Structures are given as structure tokens and as C-alpha cells.
Amino acid sequence: MSAPPPSRRAALLTLGCARNEVDSEELAGRLADGGWEVGDDESDADVIVVNTCGFVESAKKDSVDALLAAADTGKKVVAVGCMAQRYGTELAESLPEAAAVLGFDHYPNLGERLDDVVAGRAIPSHRPADRRTLLPITPVQRPAVSDVSVPGHGWGPRVPRKRLDDAPVAPLKIASGCDRRCSFCAIPSFRGAFVSRTPDEVLAEAAWLAGQGVRELFLVSENSTSYGKDLGRELGGPDALERLLPRLAAIDGVDRVRVSYLQPAETRPGLLHAIAGTDGVANYFDMSFQHASSTVLRRMRRFGGIEPFLALVEQIRSLAPDSGIRSNVIVGFPGETEEELAELERFLTEARLDVVGVFGYSDEDGTEAARLGGKLDPRVVAERVARLSELVEQLTAQRAEDRVGDEVLVLVERVEGGECAGRAAHQGPEVDGECLLTGEAELMVGDLVRGKVVGAEGVDLIVAPVENIEASHMSELASESMNTAREHANESMSQGDRERRHRAREGSS
């Protein structure tokens, strides 16, 4: 009788954005398929896998700190994720504490690579290359690129994914990469060109998540407004996301669908109507403004300005007055004048956004902005960050106070120490504040509660529960949307057939 295989345990630590969370759950699924036990207990692990972030300097520092802390446990440490993909051999040389630095193309065989690490076999570090050359911009060329791994995409017969928590909300990746060329951003160089997942693939994973107890789907990508542009007319097109949303909202068990990261210059009226007018889709608009001065935006290789941005905000609120609008802005961009900063302050004051993340500019390797003149002294940048952050804190607190008396639907996400909290439709995960529920009602994580806003603390709301809504009742409320989505779903098989024929034609051309 042969001896059972030795136990192999991996601890998985995730840094960065929700897209990285999806990637980590894909890695967990692949490792589990390969016989590895996956969790977050570092003390019991044979290998600690750190899914790094490489977006900005502070994120890179956090990733290095996490790798060093993991190495301090005495366990073998493997770096994956964006920082590993972006720097590869350079990171390996500067961080000998890591047993391996692996890129995205190592993901399909990660279990085997961890076997090598445990056995002490050396693994050549990932060698970075501009992924825009590996993932062609021309969509018809992409099916032939079989040796390029795109995290979170199911190029095989199924998408391996293993949930790493039991939260009632989960990110769902609809696309990867970006075709924009913002002068301050390095993401396209290591994430690659924009690649959409097919609707059937997204819907299949969404249904799987619903079966895992997920009630809110958080759609993530580098640029959701581009979804479907690379899929061809039958599956994609400029209205692909508008057509996908009601089908996602109709999935049994899903009560809320939330879209993230919209580019203002690409946001079509039809998409605004789809988000605001589809039952089960949150009235939530994550708009990537970045600045409001048209001259700064041009130096950023972006489009817009105060008036078009205010018009967009007005259009959103005319469709859904209770909608949540959030954004991030960069201050201290090369050449930014006091007058240009004042334009940003004017926009934020008039727009009254729900949440604004304020970031100070810093050079990123390989970007156009790093080569621009007119760099501001870091002390000036820090002063402007503090100045704008103070204004934002006042404005967003006022916006929250305006919601006192409103009715909201709160998805409960935290019940601990006598405190119960969750998020309303206008609040995105982790960064947009939360609703603190009052009273003695016994609520559980995953409950959907109708309540009344009775107070505000900063961007957080104080909500008095009125009714705990069952998922079946939510389905009744969304019946019209579901009937529409079922009609689309009945066509999905024929769409799938057309897609396979389309890919066959592309492969033979």
C-alpha cells in the first residue's frame, strides 16, 4: 500500500485592489486543484505566497514590507502579483529573502512551482516585458496568443476559483488591462492591453459566486466603460455592459450588482440609464475624474474639465437623485499651478461627490509624466494633499448629512462586539464609508435590511432598521428585470455557438 502524499499548505496574503483579490482566489483554486491546502494561517504553512501591488510608491513599499515580514517567520516566501510582474528579476535581486518571484505566466502551474520551492529547487525569476506587446491590441490576434496567462480569465474549460472568505460581497472581474495611455500610469505596461471576458464566462462565474452565498457582485476591471469593445458585434460592442447588467442582476441569489471604475470620457448615456434604471443594479458611479482642470488633464493624456464633469454629475443625479458618486484625484501633477488647483477645488465644491480619494503625485517608472518638467517640491505636494483632503472631508460629511431621512437598503457585512454595520447602494466596498445599524434586532452577516438614515458621522451613516428583506422578496421586486434577463438568457446558448464559430474563423484567418 503506497503512502499518502505529504500535506502541502500555502498561506496566501493579498495586497492592493479588488482585482488582486480575484487573482488570489484564482490562485487558491489552482493550488487546491493541485492538492495544496490554502488559507491565511502563516504559522502552519509550508510556503507563504504574497500577492503584491505595484501601482504607486506607497503600495510597493507595503508589498516589500509584507514580503520581509513573511520571511521573518522562517517560512519560504514567494512573490506574485503586480509588483512581481512589473519588476521580476530586479525585485528578486534586491529581495533575496524571497525564494521565488513569479509572474502571471506562472499562475497556471503555480502548484508545481511551489513544489519546486519546497524541494529547494531554484526557479528562474520572472523577466518583465511590456505586456502590450504580448497581448495585441487587435482583438482577432488574441486567440492565437496561447502562451500568455491573463489572471482572472477562463481561457480553459472553467475558471478555477476558491473563495478565501465568506463575505456576502465578492469582486467579479469583467476585463483586464487597459488601452488608455494616461501619462502618469504604468498599469498597461504590466497588465497589458484591454481584454474583456465573454458574457457567458462572466455570467457563469457570477452564478457560481451566488451559489457560494454572495449577494452583491462587485464588477471590477481597469476600465469598465471599455467592456466588450474587443469582443466583436455579436458578443460585445459599445453597449455590451448595458446588456450584461440585467442578466447579472437576474441571477438567482444576487440582490445587488455594483459597477466600478468608469472613465468619464467613455461613459455613454445608455450606460448611465442602465445603471440607474435596472432593478438590482446599485445606483453607484465610480468616476475616474483624476482632476478637473482641462490643462492638467491634457498633460495627463486625459479629457474633460469642470463644465463637462459637472454636466455628467448633473445627468447622473437627474436619473437617480440618491446615487452615490465617488472619485479619485491627483494633486501636485507636474506643472500644476495654484489656478489649476483652484479649478479642482471649485469642481469638488459644486459636484458634492460622496467620496473622494486624494493622492499626491509621484513619479512612476517608465511613464511619460516621469519625464515631464515642472515637478513640484514634495513639500508643496504634501501641502496641497492636506489642503484638498480637508476640503473633501467637509464636503463629503455634508453630503452624508443630506441623506438623513432617506430610506436605504443595507447589506450587513459586519456583526461584532455588539456593533452591526453594512453598506447601502451608494457605498462601495471598504473605501466609501458604511452604515451603522441601531436597535436590538438580531441581524446576521448577509442580511439585507431596509432602514431609515437617522444620523451621519463623517461619510458613515447611522441607520435605524425597518425590515429584513428576504432574497425571495427581492426577486419579486425585481421580477420585471428578471423577465427581461431571462429572455436574454434564452439566447445565451445560441450566442455561445456563434462565439465558437467566430473564434474558429479568427483562428483560421
mmCIF file of N, CA, C and O in Angstrom, residues 121-172:
data_model
loop_
_atom_site.group_PDB
_atom_site.id
_atom_site.type_symbol
_atom_site.label_atom_id
_atom_site.label_comp_id
_atom_site.label_asym_id
_atom_site.label_seq_id
_atom_site.Cartn_x
_atom_site.Cartn_y
_atom_site.Cartn_z
ATOM 1 N N ARG A 121 14.370 23.537 -5.119
ATOM 2 C CA ARG A 121 14.821 23.689 -6.498
ATOM 3 C C ARG A 121 14.695 25.160 -6.927
ATOM 4 O O ARG A 121 13.661 25.787 -6.714
ATOM 5 N N ALA A 122 15.741 25.683 -7.525
ATOM 6 C CA ALA A 122 15.751 27.084 -7.937
ATOM 7 C C ALA A 122 14.805 27.304 -9.116
ATOM 8 O O ALA A 122 14.728 26.475 -10.027
ATOM 9 N N ILE A 123 14.086 28.426 -9.081
ATOM 10 C CA ILE A 123 13.168 28.789 -10.158
ATOM 11 C C ILE A 123 13.656 30.103 -10.764
ATOM 12 O O ILE A 123 13.816 31.088 -10.040
ATOM 13 N N PRO A 124 13.908 30.148 -12.073
ATOM 14 C CA PRO A 124 14.308 31.421 -12.684
ATOM 15 C C PRO A 124 13.236 32.482 -12.438
ATOM 16 O O PRO A 124 12.039 32.231 -12.591
ATOM 17 N N SER A 125 13.676 33.653 -12.043
ATOM 18 C CA SER A 125 12.730 34.730 -11.757
ATOM 19 C C SER A 125 12.058 35.209 -13.037
ATOM 20 O O SER A 125 12.613 35.105 -14.139
ATOM 21 N N HIS A 126 10.856 35.731 -12.862
ATOM 22 C CA HIS A 126 10.128 36.304 -13.990
ATOM 23 C C HIS A 126 10.935 37.436 -14.617
ATOM 24 O O HIS A 126 11.491 38.291 -13.921
ATOM 25 N N ARG A 127 10.997 37.450 -15.938
ATOM 26 C CA ARG A 127 11.672 38.535 -16.656
ATOM 27 C C ARG A 127 10.613 39.447 -17.278
ATOM 28 O O ARG A 127 9.889 39.035 -18.173
ATOM 29 N N PRO A 128 10.533 40.676 -16.795
ATOM 30 C CA PRO A 128 9.464 41.572 -17.264
ATOM 31 C C PRO A 128 9.578 41.897 -18.743
ATOM 32 O O PRO A 128 10.669 41.959 -19.309
ATOM 33 N N ALA A 129 8.429 42.088 -19.345
ATOM 34 C CA ALA A 129 8.331 42.574 -20.725
ATOM 35 C C ALA A 129 7.059 43.396 -20.817
ATOM 36 O O ALA A 129 6.125 43.202 -20.024
ATOM 37 N N ASP A 130 7.026 44.327 -21.731
ATOM 38 C CA ASP A 130 5.839 45.160 -21.917
ATOM 39 C C ASP A 130 4.702 44.267 -22.425
ATOM 40 O O ASP A 130 4.741 43.782 -23.554
ATOM 41 N N ARG A 131 3.682 44.043 -21.597
ATOM 42 C CA ARG A 131 2.619 43.108 -21.969
ATOM 43 C C ARG A 131 1.727 43.654 -23.081
ATOM 44 O O ARG A 131 0.909 42.927 -23.630
ATOM 45 N N ARG A 132 1.906 44.908 -23.429
ATOM 46 C CA ARG A 132 1.166 45.413 -24.590
ATOM 47 C C ARG A 132 1.692 44.778 -25.873
ATOM 48 O O ARG A 132 0.995 44.739 -26.881
ATOM 49 N N THR A 133 2.924 44.268 -25.837
ATOM 50 C CA THR A 133 3.456 43.550 -27.000
ATOM 51 C C THR A 133 3.072 42.079 -26.960
ATOM 52 O O THR A 133 3.140 41.401 -27.986
ATOM 53 N N LEU A 134 2.676 41.581 -25.779
ATOM 54 C CA LEU A 134 2.300 40.178 -25.646
ATOM 55 C C LEU A 134 0.808 39.968 -25.880
ATOM 56 O O LEU A 134 0.381 38.911 -26.338
ATOM 57 N N LEU A 135 0.005 40.987 -25.541
ATOM 58 C CA LEU A 135 -1.438 40.931 -25.782
ATOM 59 C C LEU A 135 -1.766 41.966 -26.840
ATOM 60 O O LEU A 135 -1.921 43.145 -26.542
ATOM 61 N N PRO A 136 -1.848 41.562 -28.085
ATOM 62 C CA PRO A 136 -2.028 42.541 -29.167
ATOM 63 C C PRO A 136 -3.281 43.376 -28.994
ATOM 64 O O PRO A 136 -4.288 42.920 -28.456
ATOM 65 N N ILE A 137 -3.212 44.608 -29.472
ATOM 66 C CA ILE A 137 -4.372 45.488 -29.403
ATOM 67 C C ILE A 137 -5.463 44.999 -30.349
ATOM 68 O O ILE A 137 -6.649 45.134 -30.080
ATOM 69 N N THR A 138 -5.084 44.393 -31.469
ATOM 70 C CA THR A 138 -6.075 43.887 -32.421
ATOM 71 C C THR A 138 -6.745 42.642 -31.851
ATOM 72 O O THR A 138 -6.082 41.613 -31.670
ATOM 73 N N PRO A 139 -8.039 42.672 -31.561
ATOM 74 C CA PRO A 139 -8.689 41.533 -30.893
ATOM 75 C C PRO A 139 -8.570 40.216 -31.643
ATOM 76 O O PRO A 139 -8.433 39.169 -31.021
ATOM 77 N N VAL A 140 -8.603 40.240 -32.996
ATOM 78 C CA VAL A 140 -8.591 38.981 -33.730
ATOM 79 C C VAL A 140 -7.283 38.239 -33.555
ATOM 80 O O VAL A 140 -7.201 37.036 -33.804
ATOM 81 N N GLN A 141 -6.235 38.920 -33.115
ATOM 82 C CA GLN A 141 -4.950 38.269 -32.922
ATOM 83 C C GLN A 141 -4.855 37.589 -31.559
ATOM 84 O O GLN A 141 -3.980 36.774 -31.332
ATOM 85 N N ARG A 142 -5.769 37.916 -30.638
ATOM 86 C CA ARG A 142 -5.604 37.444 -29.263
ATOM 87 C C ARG A 142 -5.852 35.956 -29.083
ATOM 88 O O ARG A 142 -5.164 35.327 -28.276
ATOM 89 N N PRO A 143 -6.806 35.322 -29.766
ATOM 90 C CA PRO A 143 -6.991 33.884 -29.560
ATOM 91 C C PRO A 143 -5.755 33.062 -29.890
ATOM 92 O O PRO A 143 -5.576 31.965 -29.375
ATOM 93 N N ALA A 144 -4.879 33.584 -30.747
ATOM 94 C CA ALA A 144 -3.661 32.849 -31.102
ATOM 95 C C ALA A 144 -2.582 32.973 -30.033
ATOM 96 O O ALA A 144 -1.585 32.265 -30.069
ATOM 97 N N VAL A 145 -2.772 33.894 -29.079
ATOM 98 C CA VAL A 145 -1.775 34.098 -28.035
ATOM 99 C C VAL A 145 -2.076 33.117 -26.915
ATOM 100 O O VAL A 145 -2.720 33.437 -25.925
ATOM 101 N N SER A 146 -1.633 31.889 -27.059
ATOM 102 C CA SER A 146 -1.985 30.834 -26.108
ATOM 103 C C SER A 146 -1.025 30.731 -24.948
ATOM 104 O O SER A 146 -1.319 30.067 -23.953
ATOM 105 N N ASP A 147 0.145 31.382 -25.053
ATOM 106 C CA ASP A 147 1.134 31.235 -24.001
ATOM 107 C C ASP A 147 1.164 32.432 -23.058
ATOM 108 O O ASP A 147 2.102 32.597 -22.293
ATOM 109 N N VAL A 148 0.144 33.288 -23.130
ATOM 110 C CA VAL A 148 0.058 34.445 -22.251
ATOM 111 C C VAL A 148 -1.084 34.232 -21.273
ATOM 112 O O VAL A 148 -2.239 34.087 -21.671
ATOM 113 N N SER A 149 -0.767 34.201 -19.989
ATOM 114 C CA SER A 149 -1.783 33.994 -18.961
ATOM 115 C C SER A 149 -2.392 35.333 -18.558
ATOM 116 O O SER A 149 -1.665 36.288 -18.267
ATOM 117 N N VAL A 150 -3.711 35.420 -18.565
ATOM 118 C CA VAL A 150 -4.417 36.627 -18.145
ATOM 119 C C VAL A 150 -5.150 36.299 -16.850
ATOM 120 O O VAL A 150 -6.162 35.596 -16.872
ATOM 121 N N PRO A 151 -4.649 36.765 -15.711
ATOM 122 C CA PRO A 151 -5.275 36.400 -14.432
ATOM 123 C C PRO A 151 -6.758 36.738 -14.391
ATOM 124 O O PRO A 151 -7.188 37.797 -14.847
ATOM 125 N N GLY A 152 -7.536 35.803 -13.845
ATOM 126 C CA GLY A 152 -8.957 36.023 -13.704
ATOM 127 C C GLY A 152 -9.772 35.752 -14.944
ATOM 128 O O GLY A 152 -10.983 35.975 -14.955
ATOM 129 N N HIS A 153 -9.142 35.260 -16.006
ATOM 130 C CA HIS A 153 -9.854 34.944 -17.236
ATOM 131 C C HIS A 153 -9.850 33.436 -17.446
ATOM 132 O O HIS A 153 -8.826 32.776 -17.254
ATOM 133 N N GLY A 154 -10.984 32.915 -17.852
ATOM 134 C CA GLY A 154 -11.096 31.473 -18.041
ATOM 135 C C GLY A 154 -10.815 31.067 -19.463
ATOM 136 O O GLY A 154 -11.740 30.825 -20.245
ATOM 137 N N TRP A 155 -9.553 30.988 -19.820
ATOM 138 C CA TRP A 155 -9.215 30.567 -21.172
ATOM 139 C C TRP A 155 -9.412 29.068 -21.350
ATOM 140 O O TRP A 155 -9.512 28.569 -22.446
ATOM 141 N N GLY A 156 -9.433 28.325 -20.251
ATOM 142 C CA GLY A 156 -9.634 26.880 -20.303
ATOM 143 C C GLY A 156 -11.109 26.538 -20.189
ATOM 144 O O GLY A 156 -11.987 27.384 -20.349
ATOM 145 N N PRO A 157 -11.427 25.266 -19.879
ATOM 146 C CA PRO A 157 -12.824 24.845 -19.811
ATOM 147 C C PRO A 157 -13.577 25.445 -18.641
ATOM 148 O O PRO A 157 -14.800 25.462 -18.646
ATOM 149 N N ARG A 158 -12.887 25.912 -17.619
ATOM 150 C CA ARG A 158 -13.583 26.527 -16.493
ATOM 151 C C ARG A 158 -12.638 27.493 -15.790
ATOM 152 O O ARG A 158 -11.442 27.497 -16.029
ATOM 153 N N VAL A 159 -13.194 28.340 -14.958
ATOM 154 C CA VAL A 159 -12.403 29.301 -14.197
ATOM 155 C C VAL A 159 -12.151 28.725 -12.812
ATOM 156 O O VAL A 159 -13.093 28.558 -12.037
ATOM 157 N N PRO A 160 -10.912 28.363 -12.476
ATOM 158 C CA PRO A 160 -10.676 27.856 -11.130
ATOM 159 C C PRO A 160 -10.709 29.010 -10.129
ATOM 160 O O PRO A 160 -10.005 30.008 -10.292
ATOM 161 N N ARG A 161 -11.534 28.906 -9.125
ATOM 162 C CA ARG A 161 -11.602 29.955 -8.113
ATOM 163 C C ARG A 161 -12.038 29.329 -6.795
ATOM 164 O O ARG A 161 -12.945 28.505 -6.769
ATOM 165 N N LYS A 162 -11.387 29.726 -5.728
ATOM 166 C CA LYS A 162 -11.734 29.247 -4.403
ATOM 167 C C LYS A 162 -11.890 30.466 -3.505
ATOM 168 O O LYS A 162 -10.968 31.276 -3.381
ATOM 169 N N ARG A 163 -13.059 30.628 -2.911
ATOM 170 C CA ARG A 163 -13.296 31.776 -2.051
ATOM 171 C C ARG A 163 -12.416 31.692 -0.815
ATOM 172 O O ARG A 163 -12.251 30.641 -0.202
ATOM 173 N N LEU A 164 -11.846 32.834 -0.455
ATOM 174 C CA LEU A 164 -10.954 32.896 0.698
ATOM 175 C C LEU A 164 -11.629 33.503 1.913
ATOM 176 O O LEU A 164 -11.001 33.660 2.965
ATOM 177 N N ASP A 165 -12.903 33.868 1.788
ATOM 178 C CA ASP A 165 -13.699 34.315 2.932
ATOM 179 C C ASP A 165 -15.152 33.991 2.641
ATOM 180 O O ASP A 165 -15.484 33.453 1.577
ATOM 181 N N ASP A 166 -16.029 34.292 3.583
ATOM 182 C CA ASP A 166 -17.458 34.025 3.381
ATOM 183 C C ASP A 166 -18.260 35.318 3.364
ATOM 184 O O ASP A 166 -19.434 35.347 3.727
ATOM 185 N N ALA A 167 -17.629 36.410 2.931
ATOM 186 C CA ALA A 167 -18.320 37.696 2.870
ATOM 187 C C ALA A 167 -19.469 37.633 1.867
ATOM 188 O O ALA A 167 -19.389 36.920 0.857
ATOM 189 N N PRO A 168 -20.540 38.402 2.109
ATOM 190 C CA PRO A 168 -21.689 38.385 1.188
ATOM 191 C C PRO A 168 -21.483 39.215 -0.063
ATOM 192 O O PRO A 168 -22.373 39.301 -0.899
ATOM 193 N N VAL A 169 -20.317 39.836 -0.195
ATOM 194 C CA VAL A 169 -19.978 40.584 -1.404
ATOM 195 C C VAL A 169 -18.674 40.026 -1.953
ATOM 196 O O VAL A 169 -17.785 39.641 -1.194
ATOM 197 N N ALA A 170 -18.576 39.965 -3.276
ATOM 198 C CA ALA A 170 -17.361 39.443 -3.899
ATOM 199 C C ALA A 170 -17.066 40.197 -5.187
ATOM 200 O O ALA A 170 -17.982 40.526 -5.946
ATOM 201 N N PRO A 171 -15.791 40.478 -5.448
ATOM 202 C CA PRO A 171 -15.434 41.088 -6.729
ATOM 203 C C PRO A 171 -15.548 40.082 -7.861
ATOM 204 O O PRO A 171 -15.272 38.893 -7.683
ATOM 205 N N LEU A 172 -15.958 40.561 -9.019
ATOM 206 C CA LEU A 172 -16.089 39.741 -10.218
ATOM 207 C C LEU A 172 -15.411 40.489 -11.360
ATOM 208 O O LEU A 172 -15.831 41.584 -11.739
#
